Amino acid sequence: LKGRVQSMAMMYVKHEEFLGHLRECGVCTPMEEGQDA
């Protein structure tokens, strides 16, 4: 279980880095907010 939690945490960190990159590129923001005011 501990190993699984650790791998999940690593995946989450990688995912956060990936979203951060997309947000910098301005690609992910519209999808996350879901609406363009």
PDB file with one MODEL, atoms N, CA, C and O in Angstrom:
MODEL        1
ATOM      1  N   LEU A   1       0.851  -1.204   0.000  1.00  0.00           N
ATOM      2  CA  LEU A   1       0.000   0.000   0.000  1.00  0.00           C
ATOM      3  C   LEU A   1       0.887   1.255   0.000  1.00  0.00           C
ATOM      4  O   LEU A   1       0.622   2.211  -0.730  1.00  0.00           O
ATOM      5  N   LYS A   2       1.926   1.239   0.816  1.00  0.00           N
ATOM      6  CA  LYS A   2       2.786   2.416   0.926  1.00  0.00           C
ATOM      7  C   LYS A   2       3.440   2.717  -0.421  1.00  0.00           C
ATOM      8  O   LYS A   2       3.545   3.875  -0.826  1.00  0.00           O
ATOM      9  N   GLY A   3       3.882   1.653  -1.115  1.00  0.00           N
ATOM     10  CA  GLY A   3       4.511   1.847  -2.413  1.00  0.00           C
ATOM     11  C   GLY A   3       3.520   2.438  -3.407  1.00  0.00           C
ATOM     12  O   GLY A   3       3.877   3.296  -4.213  1.00  0.00           O
ATOM     13  N   ARG A   4       2.269   1.975  -3.347  1.00  0.00           N
ATOM     14  CA  ARG A   4       1.247   2.480  -4.259  1.00  0.00           C
ATOM     15  C   ARG A   4       0.981   3.960  -3.984  1.00  0.00           C
ATOM     16  O   ARG A   4       0.868   4.761  -4.911  1.00  0.00           O
ATOM     17  N   VAL A   5       0.881   4.314  -2.702  1.00  0.00           N
ATOM     18  CA  VAL A   5       0.629   5.717  -2.344  1.00  0.00           C
ATOM     19  C   VAL A   5       1.776   6.590  -2.838  1.00  0.00           C
ATOM     20  O   VAL A   5       1.556   7.693  -3.340  1.00  0.00           O
ATOM     21  N   GLN A   6       2.997   6.091  -2.693  1.00  0.00           N
ATOM     22  CA  GLN A   6       4.159   6.878  -3.117  1.00  0.00           C
ATOM     23  C   GLN A   6       4.134   7.079  -4.632  1.00  0.00           C
ATOM     24  O   GLN A   6       4.410   8.178  -5.115  1.00  0.00           O
ATOM     25  N   SER A   7       3.803   6.021  -5.388  1.00  0.00           N
ATOM     26  CA  SER A   7       3.765   6.138  -6.840  1.00  0.00           C
ATOM     27  C   SER A   7       2.648   7.095  -7.257  1.00  0.00           C
ATOM     28  O   SER A   7       2.803   7.863  -8.206  1.00  0.00           O
ATOM     29  N   MET A   8       1.526   7.045  -6.544  1.00  0.00           N
ATOM     30  CA  MET A   8       0.418   7.959  -6.838  1.00  0.00           C
ATOM     31  C   MET A   8       0.857   9.399  -6.588  1.00  0.00           C
ATOM     32  O   MET A   8       0.537  10.299  -7.365  1.00  0.00           O
ATOM     33  N   ALA A   9       1.597   9.609  -5.492  1.00  0.00           N
ATOM     34  CA  ALA A   9       2.079  10.951  -5.172  1.00  0.00           C
ATOM     35  C   ALA A   9       3.021  11.426  -6.265  1.00  0.00           C
ATOM     36  O   ALA A   9       2.962  12.587  -6.668  1.00  0.00           O
ATOM     37  N   MET A  10       3.886  10.550  -6.748  1.00  0.00           N
ATOM     38  CA  MET A  10       4.825  10.918  -7.814  1.00  0.00           C
ATOM     39  C   MET A  10       4.054  11.289  -9.080  1.00  0.00           C
ATOM     40  O   MET A  10       4.380  12.269  -9.750  1.00  0.00           O
ATOM     41  N   MET A  11       3.035  10.501  -9.398  1.00  0.00           N
ATOM     42  CA  MET A  11       2.220  10.784 -10.582  1.00  0.00           C
ATOM     43  C   MET A  11       1.524  12.129 -10.427  1.00  0.00           C
ATOM     44  O   MET A  11       1.402  12.891 -11.385  1.00  0.00           O
ATOM     45  N   TYR A  12       1.067  12.414  -9.198  1.00  0.00           N
ATOM     46  CA  TYR A  12       0.361  13.670  -8.949  1.00  0.00           C
ATOM     47  C   TYR A  12       1.306  14.842  -9.151  1.00  0.00           C
ATOM     48  O   TYR A  12       0.938  15.851  -9.752  1.00  0.00           O
ATOM     49  N   VAL A  13       2.538  14.701  -8.641  1.00  0.00           N
ATOM     50  CA  VAL A  13       3.527  15.774  -8.794  1.00  0.00           C
ATOM     51  C   VAL A  13       3.820  15.991 -10.279  1.00  0.00           C
ATOM     52  O   VAL A  13       3.871  17.129 -10.746  1.00  0.00           O
ATOM     53  N   LYS A  14       4.009  14.901 -11.013  1.00  0.00           N
ATOM     54  CA  LYS A  14       4.279  15.015 -12.445  1.00  0.00           C
ATOM     55  C   LYS A  14       3.092  15.679 -13.150  1.00  0.00           C
ATOM     56  O   LYS A  14       3.274  16.501 -14.049  1.00  0.00           O
ATOM     57  N   HIS A  15       1.884  15.316 -12.732  1.00  0.00           N
ATOM     58  CA  HIS A  15       0.673  15.873 -13.330  1.00  0.00           C
ATOM     59  C   HIS A  15       0.595  17.370 -13.053  1.00  0.00           C
ATOM     60  O   HIS A  15       0.245  18.155 -13.935  1.00  0.00           O
ATOM     61  N   GLU A  16       0.923  17.761 -11.824  1.00  0.00           N
ATOM     62  CA  GLU A  16       0.909  19.183 -11.463  1.00  0.00           C
ATOM     63  C   GLU A  16       1.921  19.943 -12.312  1.00  0.00           C
ATOM     64  O   GLU A  16       1.630  21.045 -12.779  1.00  0.00           O
ATOM     65  N   GLU A  17       3.106  19.369 -12.518  1.00  0.00           N
ATOM     66  CA  GLU A  17       4.123  20.013 -13.342  1.00  0.00           C
ATOM     67  C   GLU A  17       3.611  20.142 -14.773  1.00  0.00           C
ATOM     68  O   GLU A  17       3.832  21.159 -15.431  1.00  0.00           O
ATOM     69  N   PHE A  18       2.918  19.094 -15.254  1.00  0.00           N
ATOM     70  CA  PHE A  18       2.390  19.096 -16.613  1.00  0.00           C
ATOM     71  C   PHE A  18       1.321  20.172 -16.765  1.00  0.00           C
ATOM     72  O   PHE A  18       1.318  20.915 -17.747  1.00  0.00           O
ATOM     73  N   LEU A  19       0.407  20.256 -15.789  1.00  0.00           N
ATOM     74  CA  LEU A  19      -0.633  21.280 -15.841  1.00  0.00           C
ATOM     75  C   LEU A  19      -0.026  22.665 -15.751  1.00  0.00           C
ATOM     76  O   LEU A  19      -0.482  23.592 -16.419  1.00  0.00           O
ATOM     77  N   GLY A  20       1.011  22.811 -14.920  1.00  0.00           N
ATOM     78  CA  GLY A  20       1.685  24.096 -14.795  1.00  0.00           C
ATOM     79  C   GLY A  20       2.265  24.514 -16.136  1.00  0.00           C
ATOM     80  O   GLY A  20       2.196  25.685 -16.509  1.00  0.00           O
ATOM     81  N   HIS A  21       2.838  23.556 -16.863  1.00  0.00           N
ATOM     82  CA  HIS A  21       3.415  23.847 -18.172  1.00  0.00           C
ATOM     83  C   HIS A  21       2.329  24.281 -19.146  1.00  0.00           C
ATOM     84  O   HIS A  21       2.492  25.260 -19.873  1.00  0.00           O
ATOM     85  N   LEU A  22       1.220  23.547 -19.157  1.00  0.00           N
ATOM     86  CA  LEU A  22       0.120  23.893 -20.057  1.00  0.00           C
ATOM     87  C   LEU A  22      -0.452  25.262 -19.703  1.00  0.00           C
ATOM     88  O   LEU A  22      -0.818  26.043 -20.581  1.00  0.00           O
ATOM     89  N   ARG A  23      -0.525  25.542 -18.385  1.00  0.00           N
ATOM     90  CA  ARG A  23      -1.083  26.821 -17.954  1.00  0.00           C
ATOM     91  C   ARG A  23      -0.174  27.955 -18.431  1.00  0.00           C
ATOM     92  O   ARG A  23      -0.650  29.020 -18.824  1.00  0.00           O
ATOM     93  N   GLU A  24       1.140  27.713 -18.391  1.00  0.00           N
ATOM     94  CA  GLU A  24       2.078  28.727 -18.874  1.00  0.00           C
ATOM     95  C   GLU A  24       1.881  28.941 -20.371  1.00  0.00           C
ATOM     96  O   GLU A  24       1.984  30.063 -20.867  1.00  0.00           O
ATOM     97  N   CYS A  25       1.599  27.862 -21.077  1.00  0.00           N
ATOM     98  CA  CYS A  25       1.397  27.956 -22.520  1.00  0.00           C
ATOM     99  C   CYS A  25       0.033  28.559 -22.842  1.00  0.00           C
ATOM    100  O   CYS A  25      -0.214  28.973 -23.975  1.00  0.00           O
ATOM    101  N   GLY A  26      -0.859  28.610 -21.839  1.00  0.00           N
ATOM    102  CA  GLY A  26      -2.189  29.168 -22.046  1.00  0.00           C
ATOM    103  C   GLY A  26      -3.135  28.194 -22.716  1.00  0.00           C
ATOM    104  O   GLY A  26      -4.142  28.597 -23.298  1.00  0.00           O
ATOM    105  N   VAL A  27      -2.807  26.889 -22.633  1.00  0.00           N
ATOM    106  CA  VAL A  27      -3.630  25.880 -23.287  1.00  0.00           C
ATOM    107  C   VAL A  27      -4.645  25.301 -22.314  1.00  0.00           C
ATOM    108  O   VAL A  27      -5.792  25.030 -22.672  1.00  0.00           O
ATOM    109  N   CYS A  28      -4.188  25.114 -21.049  1.00  0.00           N
ATOM    110  CA  CYS A  28      -5.006  24.375 -20.094  1.00  0.00           C
ATOM    111  C   CYS A  28      -6.036  25.277 -19.420  1.00  0.00           C
ATOM    112  O   CYS A  28      -7.073  24.789 -18.969  1.00  0.00           O
ATOM    113  N   THR A  29      -5.779  26.556 -19.345  1.00  0.00           N
ATOM    114  CA  THR A  29      -6.648  27.443 -18.574  1.00  0.00           C
ATOM    115  C   THR A  29      -8.098  27.423 -19.081  1.00  0.00           C
ATOM    116  O   THR A  29      -9.004  27.265 -18.263  1.00  0.00           O
ATOM    117  N   PRO A  30      -8.362  27.574 -20.371  1.00  0.00           N
ATOM    118  CA  PRO A  30      -9.745  27.580 -20.841  1.00  0.00           C
ATOM    119  C   PRO A  30     -10.464  26.268 -20.501  1.00  0.00           C
ATOM    120  O   PRO A  30     -11.644  26.274 -20.150  1.00  0.00           O
ATOM    121  N   MET A  31      -9.740  25.141 -20.608  1.00  0.00           N
ATOM    122  CA  MET A  31     -10.349  23.849 -20.321  1.00  0.00           C
ATOM    123  C   MET A  31     -10.679  23.741 -18.842  1.00  0.00           C
ATOM    124  O   MET A  31     -11.733  23.221 -18.477  1.00  0.00           O
ATOM    125  N   GLU A  32      -9.784  24.229 -17.985  1.00  0.00           N
ATOM    126  CA  GLU A  32     -10.004  24.116 -16.545  1.00  0.00           C
ATOM    127  C   GLU A  32     -11.173  24.988 -16.115  1.00  0.00           C
ATOM    128  O   GLU A  32     -12.021  24.547 -15.338  1.00  0.00           O
ATOM    129  N   GLU A  33     -11.229  26.220 -16.609  1.00  0.00           N
ATOM    130  CA  GLU A  33     -12.271  27.144 -16.185  1.00  0.00           C
ATOM    131  C   GLU A  33     -13.600  26.798 -16.850  1.00  0.00           C
ATOM    132  O   GLU A  33     -14.665  27.055 -16.287  1.00  0.00           O
ATOM    133  N   GLY A  34     -13.538  26.220 -18.035  1.00  0.00           N
ATOM    134  CA  GLY A  34     -14.745  25.704 -18.674  1.00  0.00           C
ATOM    135  C   GLY A  34     -15.584  26.782 -19.330  1.00  0.00           C
ATOM    136  O   GLY A  34     -16.528  26.467 -20.054  1.00  0.00           O
ATOM    137  N   GLN A  35     -15.264  28.050 -19.095  1.00  0.00           N
ATOM    138  CA  GLN A  35     -16.047  29.115 -19.719  1.00  0.00           C
ATOM    139  C   GLN A  35     -15.155  30.325 -19.961  1.00  0.00           C
ATOM    140  O   GLN A  35     -14.288  30.642 -19.147  1.00  0.00           O
ATOM    141  N   ASP A  36     -15.370  30.988 -21.072  1.00  0.00           N
ATOM    142  CA  ASP A  36     -14.539  32.132 -21.416  1.00  0.00           C
ATOM    143  C   ASP A  36     -15.368  33.400 -21.257  1.00  0.00           C
ATOM    144  O   ASP A  36     -16.241  33.686 -22.076  1.00  0.00           O
ATOM    145  N   ALA A  37     -15.092  34.152 -20.209  1.00  0.00           N
ATOM    146  CA  ALA A  37     -15.847  35.384 -19.953  1.00  0.00           C
ATOM    147  C   ALA A  37     -15.278  36.481 -20.839  1.00  0.00           C
ATOM    148  O   ALA A  37     -15.755  37.615 -20.800  1.00  0.00           O
TER     149      ALA A  37
ENDMDL
END
